[in-house]
XYZ file of N, CA and C in Angstrom:
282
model
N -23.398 2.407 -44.250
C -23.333 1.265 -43.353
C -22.722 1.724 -42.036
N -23.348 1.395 -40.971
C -23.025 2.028 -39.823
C -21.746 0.396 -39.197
N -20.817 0.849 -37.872
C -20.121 0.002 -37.404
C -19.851 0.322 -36.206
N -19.798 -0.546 -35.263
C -19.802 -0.207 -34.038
C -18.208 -0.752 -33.516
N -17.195 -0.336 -33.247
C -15.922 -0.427 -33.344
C -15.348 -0.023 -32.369
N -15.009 -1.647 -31.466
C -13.991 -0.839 -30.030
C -12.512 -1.259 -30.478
N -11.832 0.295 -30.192
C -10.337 0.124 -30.117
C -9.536 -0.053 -28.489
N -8.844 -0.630 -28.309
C -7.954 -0.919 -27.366
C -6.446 -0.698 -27.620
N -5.967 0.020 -26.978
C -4.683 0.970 -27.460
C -3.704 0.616 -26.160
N -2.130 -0.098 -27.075
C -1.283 -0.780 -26.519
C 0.277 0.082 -26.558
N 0.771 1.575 -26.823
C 1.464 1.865 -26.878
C 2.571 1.016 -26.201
N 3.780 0.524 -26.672
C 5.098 0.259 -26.356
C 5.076 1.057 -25.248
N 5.569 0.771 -23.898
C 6.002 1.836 -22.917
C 7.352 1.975 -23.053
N 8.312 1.390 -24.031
C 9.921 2.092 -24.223
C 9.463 2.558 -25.320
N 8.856 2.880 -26.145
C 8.538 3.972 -26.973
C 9.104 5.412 -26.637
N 9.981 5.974 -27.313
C 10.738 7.558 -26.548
C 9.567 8.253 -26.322
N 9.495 9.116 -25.557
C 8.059 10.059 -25.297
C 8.097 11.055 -26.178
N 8.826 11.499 -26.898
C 8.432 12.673 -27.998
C 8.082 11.664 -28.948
N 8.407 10.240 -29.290
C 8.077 9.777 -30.777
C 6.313 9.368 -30.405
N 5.977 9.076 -29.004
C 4.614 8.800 -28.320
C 3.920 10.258 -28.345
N 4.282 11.073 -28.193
C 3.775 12.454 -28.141
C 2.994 12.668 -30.025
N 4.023 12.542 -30.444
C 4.088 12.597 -31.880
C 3.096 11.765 -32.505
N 2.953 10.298 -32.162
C 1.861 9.407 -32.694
C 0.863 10.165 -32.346
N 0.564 10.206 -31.351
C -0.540 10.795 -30.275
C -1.189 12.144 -31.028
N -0.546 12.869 -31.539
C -1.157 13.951 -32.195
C -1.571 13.920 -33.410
N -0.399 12.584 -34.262
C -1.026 12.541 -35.568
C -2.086 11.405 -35.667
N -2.680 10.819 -34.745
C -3.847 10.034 -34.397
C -5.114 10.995 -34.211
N -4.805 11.956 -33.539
C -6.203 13.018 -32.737
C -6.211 13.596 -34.143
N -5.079 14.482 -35.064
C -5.547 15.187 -36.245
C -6.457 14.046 -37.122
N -6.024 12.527 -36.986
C -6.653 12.266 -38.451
C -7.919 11.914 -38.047
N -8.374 11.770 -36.241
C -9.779 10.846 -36.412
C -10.514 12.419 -36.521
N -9.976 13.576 -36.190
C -10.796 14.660 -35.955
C -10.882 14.538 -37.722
N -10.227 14.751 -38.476
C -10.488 15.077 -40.215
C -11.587 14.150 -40.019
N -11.467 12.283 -39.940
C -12.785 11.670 -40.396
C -13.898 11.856 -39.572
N -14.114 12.663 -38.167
C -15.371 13.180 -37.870
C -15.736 14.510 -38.829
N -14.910 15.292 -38.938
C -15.396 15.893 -39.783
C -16.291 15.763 -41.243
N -15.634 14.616 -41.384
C -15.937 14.354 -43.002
C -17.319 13.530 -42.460
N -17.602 13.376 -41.500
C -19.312 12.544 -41.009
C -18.809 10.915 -41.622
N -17.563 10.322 -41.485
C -17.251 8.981 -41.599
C -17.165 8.311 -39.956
N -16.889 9.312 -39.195
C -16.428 8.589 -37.430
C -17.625 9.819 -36.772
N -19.021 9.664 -36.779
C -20.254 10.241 -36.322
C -20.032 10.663 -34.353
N -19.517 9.727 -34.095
C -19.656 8.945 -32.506
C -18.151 8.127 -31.662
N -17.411 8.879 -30.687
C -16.602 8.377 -30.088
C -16.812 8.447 -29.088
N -16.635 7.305 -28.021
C -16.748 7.727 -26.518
C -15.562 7.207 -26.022
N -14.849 7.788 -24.802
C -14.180 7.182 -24.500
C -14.578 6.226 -23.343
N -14.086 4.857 -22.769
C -13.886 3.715 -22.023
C -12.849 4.434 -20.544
N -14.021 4.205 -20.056
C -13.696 5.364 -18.336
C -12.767 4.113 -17.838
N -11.700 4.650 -17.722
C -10.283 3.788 -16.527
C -9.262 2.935 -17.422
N -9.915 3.301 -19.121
C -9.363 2.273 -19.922
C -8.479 3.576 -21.237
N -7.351 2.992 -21.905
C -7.021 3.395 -23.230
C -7.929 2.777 -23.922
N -8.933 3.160 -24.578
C -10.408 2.482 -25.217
C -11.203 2.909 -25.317
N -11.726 3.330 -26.729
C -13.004 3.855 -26.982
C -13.652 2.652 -27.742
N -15.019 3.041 -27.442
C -16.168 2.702 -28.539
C -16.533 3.772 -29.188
N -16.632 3.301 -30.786
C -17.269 4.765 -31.883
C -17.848 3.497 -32.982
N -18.553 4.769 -33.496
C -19.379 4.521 -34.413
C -19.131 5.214 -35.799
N -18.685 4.066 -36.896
C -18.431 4.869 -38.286
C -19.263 4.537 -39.269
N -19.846 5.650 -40.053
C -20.780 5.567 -41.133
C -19.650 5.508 -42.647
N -19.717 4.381 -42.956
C -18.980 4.367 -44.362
C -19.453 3.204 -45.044
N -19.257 3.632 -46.625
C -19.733 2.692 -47.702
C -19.832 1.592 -47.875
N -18.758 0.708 -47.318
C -18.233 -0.736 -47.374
C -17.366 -0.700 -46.230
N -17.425 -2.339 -46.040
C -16.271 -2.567 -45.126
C -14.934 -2.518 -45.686
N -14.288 -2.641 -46.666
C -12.994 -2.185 -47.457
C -13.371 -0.481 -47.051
N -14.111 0.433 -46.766
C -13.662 1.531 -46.427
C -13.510 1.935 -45.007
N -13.923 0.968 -44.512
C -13.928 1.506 -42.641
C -12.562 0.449 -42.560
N -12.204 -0.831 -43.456
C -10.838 -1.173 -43.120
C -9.593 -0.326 -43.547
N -9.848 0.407 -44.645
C -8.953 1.426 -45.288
C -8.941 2.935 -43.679
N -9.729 3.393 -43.257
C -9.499 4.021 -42.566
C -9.061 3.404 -41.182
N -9.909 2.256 -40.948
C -9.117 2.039 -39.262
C -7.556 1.631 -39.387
N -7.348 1.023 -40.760
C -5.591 0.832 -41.225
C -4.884 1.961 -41.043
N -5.105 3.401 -41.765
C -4.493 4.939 -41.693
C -4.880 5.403 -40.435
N -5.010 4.971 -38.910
C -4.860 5.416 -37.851
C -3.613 5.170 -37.698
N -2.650 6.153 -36.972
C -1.467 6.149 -36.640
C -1.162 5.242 -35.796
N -2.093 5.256 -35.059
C -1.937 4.254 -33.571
C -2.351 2.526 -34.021
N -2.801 2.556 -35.253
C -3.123 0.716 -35.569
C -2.343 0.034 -35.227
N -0.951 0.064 -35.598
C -0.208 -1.249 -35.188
C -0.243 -1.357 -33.967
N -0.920 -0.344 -32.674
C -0.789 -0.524 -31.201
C -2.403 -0.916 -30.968
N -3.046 -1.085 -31.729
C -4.239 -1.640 -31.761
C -4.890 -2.484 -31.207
N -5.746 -3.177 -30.701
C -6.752 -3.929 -30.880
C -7.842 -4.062 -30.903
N -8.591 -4.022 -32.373
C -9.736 -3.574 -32.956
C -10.620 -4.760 -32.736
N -12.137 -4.445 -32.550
C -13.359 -5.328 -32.621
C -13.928 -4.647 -33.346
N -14.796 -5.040 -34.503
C -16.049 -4.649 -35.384
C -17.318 -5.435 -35.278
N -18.297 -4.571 -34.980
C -19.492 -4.799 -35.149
C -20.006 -4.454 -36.467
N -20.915 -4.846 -37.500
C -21.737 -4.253 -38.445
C -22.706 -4.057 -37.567
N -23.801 -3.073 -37.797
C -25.000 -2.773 -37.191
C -26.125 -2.543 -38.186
N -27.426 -2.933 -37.722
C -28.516 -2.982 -38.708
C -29.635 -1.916 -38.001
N -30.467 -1.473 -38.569
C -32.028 -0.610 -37.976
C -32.434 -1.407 -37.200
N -32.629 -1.288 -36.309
C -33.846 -2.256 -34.996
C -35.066 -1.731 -35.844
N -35.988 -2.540 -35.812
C -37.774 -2.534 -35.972
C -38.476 -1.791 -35.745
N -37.754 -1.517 -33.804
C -38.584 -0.561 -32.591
C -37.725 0.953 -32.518
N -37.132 1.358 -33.517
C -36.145 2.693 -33.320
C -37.346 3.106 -33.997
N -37.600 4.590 -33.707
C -38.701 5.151 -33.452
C -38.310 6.453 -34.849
N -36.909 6.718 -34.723
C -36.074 7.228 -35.760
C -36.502 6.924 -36.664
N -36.429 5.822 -36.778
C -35.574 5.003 -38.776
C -37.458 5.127 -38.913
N -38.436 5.622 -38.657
C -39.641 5.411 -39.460
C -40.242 6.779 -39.903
């Protein structure tokens, strides 16, 4: 099941900068593991913004909520989900 998923990222600005440094890296290690694993296919980042749009291929929605939960950065969050379906006219899917 594919999902089309914009994050919007609210770090605390009194947040100490090594404990922000620190989120910050253990956020980049874990989305890099789930691109790896072909669960997060597609990230772009949102030009002038803390904000990407990506795209995750996973089983159920209990598993793309289980992973967007284990982002370090969630509680600074604000997540939108799309489900996404095959268009008719994708030239791909035939």
């Amino acid at each position: 099941m594919y999902f089309h998923v914009r994050m919007d990222v609210a770090i605390p600005p009194e947040l100490d900068p090594r404990q922000r440094d620190e989120l910050v890296a253990r956020e980049k290690k874990y989305s890099q593991e789930l691109q790896r694993a072909g669960k997060w296919p597609h990230i772009w980042r949102i030009v002038g913004e803390y904000a990407n749009f990506s795209v995750f291929d996973v089983e159920s929605t209990d598993e793309l909520h289980t992973l967007l939960s284990g982002l370090p950065l969630f509680p600074h969050m604000k997540i939108h989900v799309t489900p996404l379906a095959t268009h008719p006219s994708d030239i791909a899917a035939h």
